[in-house]
XYZ file of C-alpha atoms in Angstrom:
295
model
C 8.292 -14.616 -31.198
C 11.102 -12.135 -31.749
C 14.578 -13.585 -31.371
C 17.170 -11.402 -29.692
C 20.865 -12.243 -30.166
C 22.708 -13.294 -27.047
C 24.619 -10.396 -25.558
C 22.412 -7.789 -27.200
C 21.470 -4.777 -25.151
C 17.836 -5.416 -26.086
C 17.850 -8.543 -23.931
C 18.122 -6.355 -20.803
C 15.062 -4.267 -21.558
C 12.370 -4.652 -18.855
C 9.242 -6.512 -19.939
C 6.925 -4.253 -17.915
C 7.294 -0.548 -17.191
C 5.294 0.912 -14.316
C 5.501 4.565 -13.184
C 6.977 4.695 -9.710
C 4.273 7.112 -8.548
C 1.659 4.486 -9.371
C 3.656 1.821 -7.546
C 3.898 4.079 -4.472
C 0.150 4.700 -4.451
C -0.644 0.985 -4.834
C 1.849 0.032 -2.112
C 0.268 2.441 0.394
C -3.365 1.827 -0.603
C -3.159 -1.924 0.001
C -2.569 -1.773 3.789
C -4.678 1.388 4.111
C -7.762 -0.190 2.551
C -7.096 -3.434 4.403
C -6.887 -1.609 7.743
C -10.086 0.349 7.118
C -11.919 -2.822 6.098
C -10.758 -4.704 9.211
C -11.777 -1.915 11.617
C -15.176 -1.403 9.972
C -15.958 -5.143 9.960
C -14.815 -5.484 13.564
C -17.106 -2.628 14.656
C -20.089 -3.906 12.672
C -19.919 -7.651 13.327
C -17.507 -8.300 16.224
C -17.867 -5.217 18.386
C -17.843 -6.942 21.784
C -14.947 -9.262 20.952
C -12.905 -6.506 19.304
C -13.263 -4.006 22.188
C -12.938 -6.529 25.033
C -9.908 -6.264 27.362
C -8.911 -7.990 30.582
C -10.124 -4.940 32.522
C -13.689 -5.542 31.308
C -14.467 -1.819 31.116
C -16.361 -0.131 28.266
C -14.294 0.690 25.164
C -15.437 2.061 21.847
C -12.686 1.333 19.324
C -10.772 -1.911 18.691
C -6.999 -1.932 18.676
C -5.358 -2.919 15.413
C -4.141 -6.196 16.934
C -7.694 -7.049 18.001
C -9.208 -6.054 14.663
C -6.818 -8.148 12.556
C -7.064 -11.231 14.775
C -10.740 -11.907 14.033
C -12.305 -13.737 11.081
C -12.578 -12.775 8.208
C -10.605 -9.637 9.126
C -7.364 -11.548 9.575
C -7.487 -12.900 6.014
C -8.166 -9.466 4.555
C -5.219 -8.017 6.446
C -2.880 -10.867 5.550
C -3.840 -10.620 1.888
C -3.206 -6.856 1.708
C 0.087 -6.998 3.636
C 1.285 -9.993 1.643
C 0.766 -8.140 -1.647
C 2.282 -4.919 -0.343
C 5.428 -6.443 1.193
C 7.212 -7.211 -2.096
C 7.063 -3.596 -3.371
C 8.288 -2.468 0.056
C 11.484 -4.494 -0.393
C 11.829 -3.055 -3.904
C 11.463 0.513 -2.618
C 14.084 -0.133 0.077
C 16.544 -1.299 -2.600
C 15.677 1.727 -4.752
C 16.463 4.102 -1.890
C 19.782 2.346 -1.230
C 20.758 2.814 -4.885
C 19.613 6.438 -4.739
C 21.663 7.199 -1.614
C 24.753 5.517 -3.049
C 24.522 7.782 -6.072
C 24.119 10.901 -3.942
C 26.860 10.050 -1.430
C 29.278 8.101 -3.623
C 32.403 9.640 -2.037
C 31.234 10.108 1.575
C 31.876 7.111 3.822
C 29.688 8.070 6.804
C 26.670 8.746 4.607
C 27.257 5.455 2.787
C 27.239 3.610 6.122
C 24.115 5.456 7.214
C 22.487 4.522 3.905
C 23.262 0.858 4.534
C 21.844 1.085 8.062
C 18.683 2.729 6.719
C 18.302 -0.089 4.208
C 18.637 -2.744 6.941
C 16.104 -0.909 9.099
C 13.645 -0.811 6.192
C 14.013 -4.582 5.805
C 13.623 -5.093 9.559
C 10.502 -2.927 9.622
C 8.916 -4.939 6.836
C 9.846 -8.256 8.475
C 8.318 -7.068 11.765
C 5.127 -6.106 9.953
C 4.924 -9.522 8.299
C 5.548 -11.229 11.634
C 2.813 -9.397 13.538
C 0.476 -9.886 10.561
C 0.793 -13.635 10.088
C 1.005 -14.461 13.804
C -2.062 -12.948 15.455
C -2.327 -12.050 19.134
C -4.886 -14.825 19.628
C -2.492 -17.478 18.312
C 0.932 -16.774 19.859
C 0.909 -13.514 21.770
C 4.661 -13.430 22.518
C 5.574 -13.768 18.833
C 2.974 -11.194 17.825
C 4.291 -8.797 20.471
C 7.888 -9.303 19.307
C 6.845 -8.521 15.739
C 5.040 -5.392 16.884
C 8.063 -4.162 18.884
C 10.380 -4.893 15.948
C 8.080 -3.021 13.575
C 7.685 0.080 15.775
C 11.343 0.350 16.821
C 12.663 -0.230 13.301
C 10.129 2.226 11.907
C 11.131 5.046 14.259
C 14.882 4.586 13.778
C 14.391 4.204 10.020
C 12.493 7.511 9.924
C 15.225 9.202 11.948
C 18.027 7.953 9.669
C 16.022 8.864 6.570
C 15.430 12.395 7.854
C 19.160 12.762 8.534
C 20.063 11.680 4.997
C 17.454 13.950 3.448
C 18.576 16.906 5.557
C 21.971 16.560 3.853
C 20.334 16.236 0.441
C 18.040 19.240 0.980
C 20.959 21.339 2.271
C 22.574 21.433 -1.169
C 19.505 20.813 -3.345
C 17.664 23.317 -5.502
C 14.818 20.903 -6.310
C 11.393 21.887 -4.983
C 10.339 18.219 -4.867
C 13.310 17.247 -2.716
C 12.745 20.146 -0.344
C 9.062 19.223 -0.016
C 9.951 15.573 0.520
C 12.366 16.434 3.331
C 9.882 18.713 5.103
C 7.109 16.147 4.897
C 9.403 13.381 6.153
C 10.527 15.467 9.118
C 6.995 16.506 10.129
C 5.681 12.947 9.789
C 8.567 11.632 11.896
C 7.735 14.065 14.713
C 4.024 13.257 14.406
C 4.697 9.517 14.487
C 7.063 9.718 17.451
C 4.654 11.870 19.484
C 1.713 9.506 19.046
C 3.924 6.469 19.704
C 4.739 7.938 23.129
C 1.096 8.866 23.687
C -0.071 5.368 22.744
C 2.446 3.815 25.154
C 1.186 6.118 27.926
C -2.480 5.198 27.376
C -1.635 1.489 27.138
C 0.229 1.536 30.452
C -2.465 3.624 32.098
C -5.185 1.246 30.921
C -3.370 -1.795 32.284
C -2.666 -0.034 35.589
C -5.957 1.701 36.405
C -8.526 0.051 34.081
C -10.325 3.314 33.338
C -13.243 3.530 30.939
C -12.330 4.747 27.453
C -8.555 4.843 27.987
C -8.048 1.829 25.737
C -10.078 3.651 23.094
C -7.598 6.524 23.229
C -4.784 4.003 22.883
C -6.461 2.504 19.807
C -6.939 5.966 18.283
C -3.253 6.806 18.804
C -2.338 3.444 17.290
C -4.340 4.289 14.166
C -2.519 7.611 13.830
C 0.874 5.934 14.253
C 0.158 3.456 11.459
C -1.358 6.092 9.167
C 1.622 8.438 9.638
C 3.947 5.518 8.881
C 2.094 4.928 5.617
C 2.259 8.639 4.795
C 6.016 8.653 5.472
C 6.559 5.876 2.941
C 4.252 7.690 0.533
C 6.850 10.488 0.264
C 8.576 8.223 -2.270
C 6.013 9.787 -4.618
C 8.179 12.937 -4.683
C 11.524 11.148 -4.442
C 11.010 8.974 -7.546
C 8.209 10.881 -9.254
C 9.809 10.793 -12.691
C 11.092 7.233 -12.481
C 9.751 3.910 -13.621
C 9.631 0.814 -11.454
C 12.225 -0.401 -10.879
C 13.871 3.069 -10.898
C 17.020 1.766 -12.489
C 17.617 0.002 -15.785
C 20.216 -2.583 -16.700
C 20.191 -1.210 -20.239
C 20.976 2.310 -19.019
C 23.792 1.058 -16.796
C 25.309 -0.914 -19.691
C 25.068 2.041 -22.080
C 26.652 4.276 -19.484
C 29.583 1.891 -19.092
C 29.998 1.743 -22.874
C 29.970 5.535 -23.061
C 32.624 5.780 -20.355
C 34.811 3.193 -22.066
C 34.512 4.946 -25.411
C 35.444 8.309 -23.928
C 38.454 6.912 -22.061
C 39.760 4.433 -24.658
C 38.376 5.752 -27.927
C 35.733 4.190 -30.222
C 34.852 0.560 -29.474
C 35.058 -0.315 -33.187
C 36.987 1.475 -35.925
C 34.887 3.206 -38.505
C 33.411 0.781 -41.007
C 33.763 -2.340 -38.834
C 30.326 -2.032 -37.225
C 28.802 -3.780 -40.224
C 30.848 -6.867 -39.411
C 29.201 -7.058 -35.999
C 25.476 -6.429 -36.600
C 24.548 -7.389 -33.017
C 26.430 -4.470 -31.499
C 25.448 -0.830 -31.482
C 28.029 1.870 -31.844
C 27.772 4.353 -28.975
C 28.244 7.980 -29.953
C 28.040 10.269 -26.927
C 27.724 13.929 -27.717
C 30.100 14.950 -24.973
C 32.528 12.700 -23.144
C 32.866 15.173 -20.339
C 29.109 15.174 -19.778
C 28.855 11.386 -20.094
C 31.382 10.270 -17.509
C 29.741 10.295 -14.055
C 31.666 11.476 -11.026
C 31.742 7.957 -9.577
C 34.046 6.850 -12.422
C 36.566 9.621 -11.917
């Protein structure tokens, strides 16, 4: 076992490095595969129970709430959402750090970044709530989780699109421009099918027409899939980063570089040998090293 002196920069090195693009793909694939598995199993083995409504009219597709409330579908869904929720919190924190770096001297954008972060947390909490409390167990709690998830998701998308419109306005990066366009189109797509799903749901409960609940279920699928695609745009936002997309070692080295540029060398020449646990930082250009947030 390699011993690292206390206070050494090497102690802050991450034990595992994972490309952020791979983390984004895994985070989205977990609920996607879980959703597909639940719908397929519900259609194959629990068709009548999954498509049944109080209107007792023929329907051909189960709603997501019905599909994930059956057995073993509920355990598949809970397993996939449980694994995917932790990276979702990590991505939310990564975006907050990213926005703070981009809008370090703009108060309104900083506040909007904080609101976007809280909405991302609220969206994930709503998803966990509707996942672990099925509609067959406590319908009111499940419904509250669903409303929290949908409302937080829509407002989160809106705030994110606003922030990225400001980023894309002054950006020359093709990835950032693509990310903004995809986010905006997915937000419009998601909002449209949310309204359409609400219309079909109300119409089904009011008139009990054949197949209307199927259209509601189809719109619900598209809402969830577009939500997953929206979060998948992190693939472009952090494409060259590792997970987590910040490093304690890099932050410490940056602070040492700033201190050396502002106050001179940390150790006079020849004294580094007396302190073997420390590394002398030699930036090539102090002007290029000091970030704008320190000025």
